[in-house]
Coordinates of C-alpha atoms and ligand atoms in Angstrom, one line a residue:
M196 CA 114.6 89.1 96.4
T197 CA 111.5 91.3 96.3
N198 CA 109.2 90.8 93.3
W199 CA 108.8 94.5 92.4
G200 CA 106.9 93.6 89.3
H201 CA 104.1 92.3 91.5
Y202 CA 103.2 95.9 92.4
L203 CA 103.0 96.9 88.7
N204 CA 100.8 93.9 88.0
Q205 CA 98.5 94.8 90.9
M206 CA 98.2 98.4 89.8
R207 CA 97.3 97.4 86.2
A208 CA 94.8 94.8 87.5
N209 CA 93.1 97.5 89.5
A210 CA 93.5 100.3 86.9
P211 CA 92.6 102.6 89.8
L212 CA 90.8 105.9 89.4
V213 CA 93.2 108.6 90.7
Q214 CA 92.0 112.2 91.4
N215 CA 94.7 114.8 90.8
I216 CA 94.7 118.4 92.0
T217 CA 97.8 119.3 90.1
N218 CA 99.4 122.3 88.4
Y219 CA 98.5 123.6 85.0
V220 CA 102.0 122.7 83.6
S221 CA 101.5 119.1 84.4
M222 CA 97.9 118.3 83.6
N223 CA 98.3 116.9 80.1
I224 CA 101.5 114.9 80.4
M225 CA 100.6 113.6 83.9
A226 CA 97.3 112.2 82.5
N227 CA 99.1 110.6 79.6
V228 CA 101.7 109.1 81.8
M229 CA 99.1 107.6 84.1
L230 CA 97.1 106.2 81.3
A231 CA 100.2 104.7 79.7
A232 CA 101.1 103.1 83.0
G233 CA 97.6 101.6 83.4
A234 CA 95.8 103.9 85.8
S235 CA 92.8 106.1 85.2
P236 CA 93.5 109.8 86.0
A237 CA 91.0 112.6 86.6
M238 CA 92.1 116.2 87.1
V239 CA 89.5 117.6 89.5
H240 CA 90.3 120.7 91.5
A241 CA 87.3 123.0 91.8
E242 CA 86.2 123.9 95.3
E243 CA 82.7 123.0 94.3
E244 CA 83.5 119.3 93.6
A245 CA 87.0 118.4 94.8
A246 CA 85.9 116.9 98.2
E247 CA 82.9 115.1 96.6
F248 CA 85.2 113.4 94.1
A249 CA 87.7 112.6 96.8
S250 CA 85.0 110.7 98.7
F251 CA 84.9 108.0 96.0
T252 CA 88.2 108.1 94.1
S253 CA 90.7 105.2 94.8
A254 CA 93.6 107.6 95.5
L255 CA 94.3 111.4 95.4
T256 CA 97.3 113.5 94.6
I257 CA 97.7 117.1 95.7
N258 CA 100.4 119.2 94.0
I259 CA 101.2 122.8 95.0
G260 CA 102.9 123.8 91.7
T261 CA 100.5 126.6 90.6
L262 CA 98.7 127.7 93.7
S263 CA 96.0 130.2 94.4
A264 CA 93.8 130.6 97.4
P265 CA 90.7 128.8 96.1
W266 CA 92.9 125.8 95.2
V267 CA 94.3 125.7 98.7
N268 CA 90.8 125.5 100.0
A269 CA 89.9 122.7 97.6
M270 CA 93.1 120.8 98.5
Q271 CA 92.3 120.9 102.2
M272 CA 88.7 119.8 101.6
A273 CA 89.8 117.0 99.3
A274 CA 92.5 115.8 101.7
K275 CA 89.9 115.7 104.6
A276 CA 87.4 113.8 102.4
A277 CA 90.1 111.3 101.4
N278 CA 91.1 110.8 105.0
D279 CA 87.4 110.3 106.0
A280 CA 87.1 107.6 103.3
G281 CA 90.4 105.9 104.2
T282 CA 91.8 106.7 100.8
P283 CA 95.5 107.2 100.3
W284 CA 96.6 110.6 99.2
V285 CA 100.0 111.8 98.0
L286 CA 101.5 115.2 98.4
D287 CA 103.8 116.7 95.8
P288 CA 105.3 119.8 97.4
V289 CA 106.5 121.7 94.3
A290 CA 108.9 124.5 95.2
A291 CA 107.8 124.2 98.8
G292 CA 110.5 126.4 100.2
A293 CA 110.3 129.1 97.6
T294 CA 107.8 131.5 99.1
A295 CA 105.8 132.1 102.3
F296 CA 102.6 131.1 100.6
R297 CA 104.0 127.8 99.6
R298 CA 105.5 127.2 103.1
E299 CA 102.2 128.0 104.7
T300 CA 100.2 125.8 102.3
A301 CA 102.6 122.9 102.7
A302 CA 102.2 123.2 106.5
K303 CA 98.4 123.1 106.2
L304 CA 98.6 120.0 104.0
L305 CA 101.1 118.2 106.3
A306 CA 98.7 118.8 109.2
L307 CA 96.2 116.7 107.1
N308 CA 98.5 113.6 107.2
P309 CA 99.4 112.7 103.7
S310 CA 100.0 109.0 103.2
I311 CA 103.0 109.6 101.0
I312 CA 105.1 112.6 100.1
R313 CA 107.1 112.6 96.8
G314 CA 109.4 115.5 96.0
N315 CA 112.9 116.5 95.0
A316 CA 115.6 117.0 97.5
S317 CA 115.1 120.7 98.1
E318 CA 111.4 120.3 98.5
I319 CA 111.7 117.5 101.1
M320 CA 114.4 119.5 102.9
A321 CA 112.1 122.5 103.1
L322 CA 109.2 120.4 104.5
A323 CA 111.6 118.9 107.0
G324 CA 112.4 122.5 108.3
A325 CA 115.7 123.3 106.4
I326 CA 116.1 126.7 105.0
T327 CA 116.3 126.0 101.3
K328 CA 114.4 127.7 98.4
G329 CA 115.4 125.1 95.8
K330 CA 115.6 126.5 92.3
G331 CA 111.9 127.1 91.6
A332 CA 110.5 123.7 90.7
D333 CA 114.0 122.2 90.4
S334 CA 116.2 121.0 93.2
A335 CA 119.3 122.8 94.4
D336 CA 120.3 120.1 96.8
S337 CA 121.5 116.5 96.6
V338 CA 119.4 113.5 97.5
E339 CA 122.0 112.6 100.2
A340 CA 121.5 115.9 101.9
A341 CA 117.8 115.3 102.2
Q342 CA 117.9 111.8 103.6
E343 CA 118.0 112.6 107.4
G344 CA 115.2 115.2 106.9
A345 CA 113.2 112.7 104.9
K346 CA 113.4 110.1 107.8
A347 CA 112.5 112.7 110.4
L348 CA 109.6 113.9 108.3
A349 CA 108.3 110.4 107.7
K350 CA 108.4 109.7 111.5
S351 CA 106.7 112.9 112.5
I352 CA 103.9 112.6 110.0
G353 CA 103.6 108.8 110.1
C354 CA 103.9 108.5 106.3
V355 CA 106.2 107.4 103.5
V356 CA 108.6 110.0 102.0
A357 CA 110.2 109.6 98.6
V358 CA 113.1 111.9 97.6
T359 CA 113.8 111.7 93.8
G360 CA 116.9 112.8 91.8
P361 CA 119.8 111.1 90.2
Q362 CA 119.1 108.2 92.6
D363 CA 115.9 108.0 94.7
F364 CA 115.5 107.5 98.5
I365 CA 112.3 106.1 100.0
T366 CA 111.7 105.8 103.7
D367 CA 109.0 105.4 106.4
G368 CA 111.4 106.6 109.0
A369 CA 112.5 103.1 110.0
T370 CA 113.1 101.2 106.8
S371 CA 114.7 102.9 103.7
Y372 CA 115.2 101.8 100.1
G373 CA 117.5 103.3 97.4
V374 CA 116.5 103.1 93.7
T375 CA 119.1 103.8 91.0
N376 CA 116.9 103.3 87.9
G377 CA 116.5 106.5 85.9
H378 CA 118.0 108.6 83.1
A379 CA 119.6 112.1 83.0
L380 CA 117.1 113.2 80.4
M381 CA 114.2 112.9 82.9
P382 CA 114.7 116.3 84.6
L383 CA 114.9 118.0 81.2
V384 CA 111.2 117.3 80.5
T385 CA 108.8 119.4 82.6
A386 CA 106.3 117.8 85.0
L387 CA 107.9 114.3 85.0
G388 CA 108.1 114.5 88.8
C389 CA 104.4 115.6 89.0
S390 CA 103.5 112.7 86.7
L391 CA 105.5 110.3 88.8
T392 CA 103.5 111.4 91.8
G393 CA 100.4 110.2 90.1
V394 CA 102.0 106.8 89.3
V395 CA 103.0 106.5 93.0
A396 CA 99.4 107.1 94.0
A397 CA 98.1 104.5 91.6
F398 CA 100.6 101.9 92.9
A399 CA 99.7 102.7 96.6
V400 CA 96.0 101.6 96.2
G401 CA 95.5 98.5 98.4
Q402 CA 99.3 97.9 98.8
P403 CA 101.8 98.6 101.5
H404 CA 102.9 102.2 100.9
L405 CA 106.7 101.8 101.4
E406 CA 107.1 99.0 98.9
A407 CA 104.5 100.3 96.5
T408 CA 106.3 103.6 96.3
T409 CA 109.6 101.9 95.8
A410 CA 108.2 99.8 93.0
A411 CA 106.7 102.8 91.4
L412 CA 110.0 104.7 91.4
A413 CA 111.9 101.7 90.0
Y414 CA 109.3 101.2 87.3
Y415 CA 109.4 104.9 86.3
G416 CA 113.2 105.0 86.3
L417 CA 113.3 101.8 84.2
A418 CA 110.9 103.3 81.7
G419 CA 113.3 106.3 81.5
E420 CA 116.1 103.9 80.7
V421 CA 114.1 102.1 78.0
A422 CA 113.0 105.5 76.5
A423 CA 116.6 106.6 76.2
E424 CA 117.4 103.6 74.0
T425 CA 115.4 105.2 71.2
A426 CA 115.4 109.0 72.1
Q427 CA 118.4 111.1 72.8
A428 CA 116.9 114.6 73.4
P429 CA 114.1 115.9 75.6
G430 CA 111.2 116.3 73.1
S431 CA 111.3 112.8 71.7
F432 CA 112.3 111.4 75.1
A433 CA 108.9 112.6 76.5
T434 CA 107.1 110.6 73.9
A435 CA 109.4 107.6 74.2
L436 CA 108.9 107.6 78.0
I437 CA 105.1 107.4 77.6
D438 CA 105.5 104.5 75.2
A439 CA 107.9 102.7 77.6
L440 CA 105.6 103.1 80.6
H441 CA 103.0 101.2 78.5
T442 CA 105.4 98.5 77.3
V443 CA 107.4 97.7 80.4
T444 CA 105.9 94.5 81.9
P445 CA 105.9 93.2 85.5
D446 CA 108.5 90.6 84.5
I447 CA 110.8 93.1 83.0
L448 CA 110.5 95.3 86.1
S449 CA 111.3 92.4 88.4
Q450 CA 114.4 91.7 86.3
A451 CA 115.7 95.2 85.9
A452 CA 114.7 97.0 89.1
K453 CA 117.8 98.5 90.8
V454 CA 116.6 98.6 94.4
E455 CA 118.7 98.3 97.5
L456 CA 117.5 98.0 101.1
L457 CA 119.6 100.6 102.9
Ligands
ADP778 N1 119.9 113.0 86.9 C1 119.0 112.0 86.9 N2 119.4 110.8 86.5 C2 118.5 109.8 86.5 N3 117.2 110.0 86.9 C3 116.8 111.2 87.3 C4 117.7 112.3 87.4 N4 117.0 113.3 87.8 C5 115.7 112.9 88.0 N5 115.6 111.6 87.7 C6 114.3 110.9 87.8 O1 113.3 111.7 87.3 C7 112.1 111.4 88.0 C8 111.5 112.8 88.5 O2 112.3 113.2 89.6 P1 112.8 114.7 89.9 O3 113.4 115.3 88.7 O4 113.6 114.6 91.1 O5 111.4 115.3 90.2 P2 110.9 116.9 90.1 O6 110.6 117.0 88.6 O7 109.7 116.9 90.9 O8 112.0 117.7 90.6 C9 112.4 110.4 89.0 O9 112.1 109.1 88.5 C10 113.9 110.5 89.2 O10 114.5 109.3 89.6
TZP779 C1 107.7 124.4 85.9 C2 106.7 124.5 86.9 N1 106.3 125.6 87.5 C3 105.3 125.5 88.3 S1 104.7 123.9 88.5 C4 105.9 123.4 87.3 C5 106.0 122.0 86.9 C6 107.0 121.3 87.8 O1 107.0 119.9 87.4 P1 108.1 118.9 88.0 O2 108.3 119.2 89.4 O3 107.5 117.6 87.8 O4 109.4 119.2 87.2
MG780 MG1 108.4 118.4 91.2

């Protein structure tokens, strides 16, 4: 049995600095989620400094949720700097299939070899070449429908792909895991997917990316389950989730992770 709590323990021991080029909607909750988990987030997106920061951060996330041309430039420069430094970077392809601008930007970022891609089913299907617009930032497709595309995408880029939803699917194209931790209130709070992407990046520092991503998703879903014990509606659930991310221990994660090797 895999000791999934080990990856939470490692992340907290490192408390890694993670640079996030992320959308305006997510900035505050993502930073709070990452601090509660045990990482050190910094939202740094300006063209003038994004690449410089990426040269010394421990991990980088790039999220296309609220795009504009200068941001796309900063994203590409930061991804290149992370690659030059051997630093893992995680792509969050928010609404990747929705518009030509998003499809073109996603293609530019895929060409820069993300270490990990974390998105909902419609987003991963769009990156894999399917014609799906999703429903804005939300998914219009099932996780099952995205699995073959996720595997093909992981193989073609040489990265780990995580598809999230009612159950999660994580693959490097050869080995795949399923995670069933989670709660139905999670998609009712905005930017919880974006925030998860930051947690994935923090877990990936110095760890094998497939297992670290799987552990991060189990941890996050488990925190959702714990939060739902005290909060039954979206507003209080957001607060309870941040609390649960702080209180879940590596031992609790090892005991309660619902992970299956597929
Ligand atoms: N219906 C659901 N039941 C349980 N967990 C869910 C559900 N929908 C999403 N999640 C969880 O919410 C988190 C964010 O995933 P998701 O909603 O797919 O991302 P996004 O916000 O980017 O679309 C993940 O941990 C996922 O497992
Ligand atoms: C609603 C919205 N619109 C543009 S970005 C964004 C946040 C999306 O966050 P998430 O994908 O985590 O739900
Ligand atoms: Mg999202």
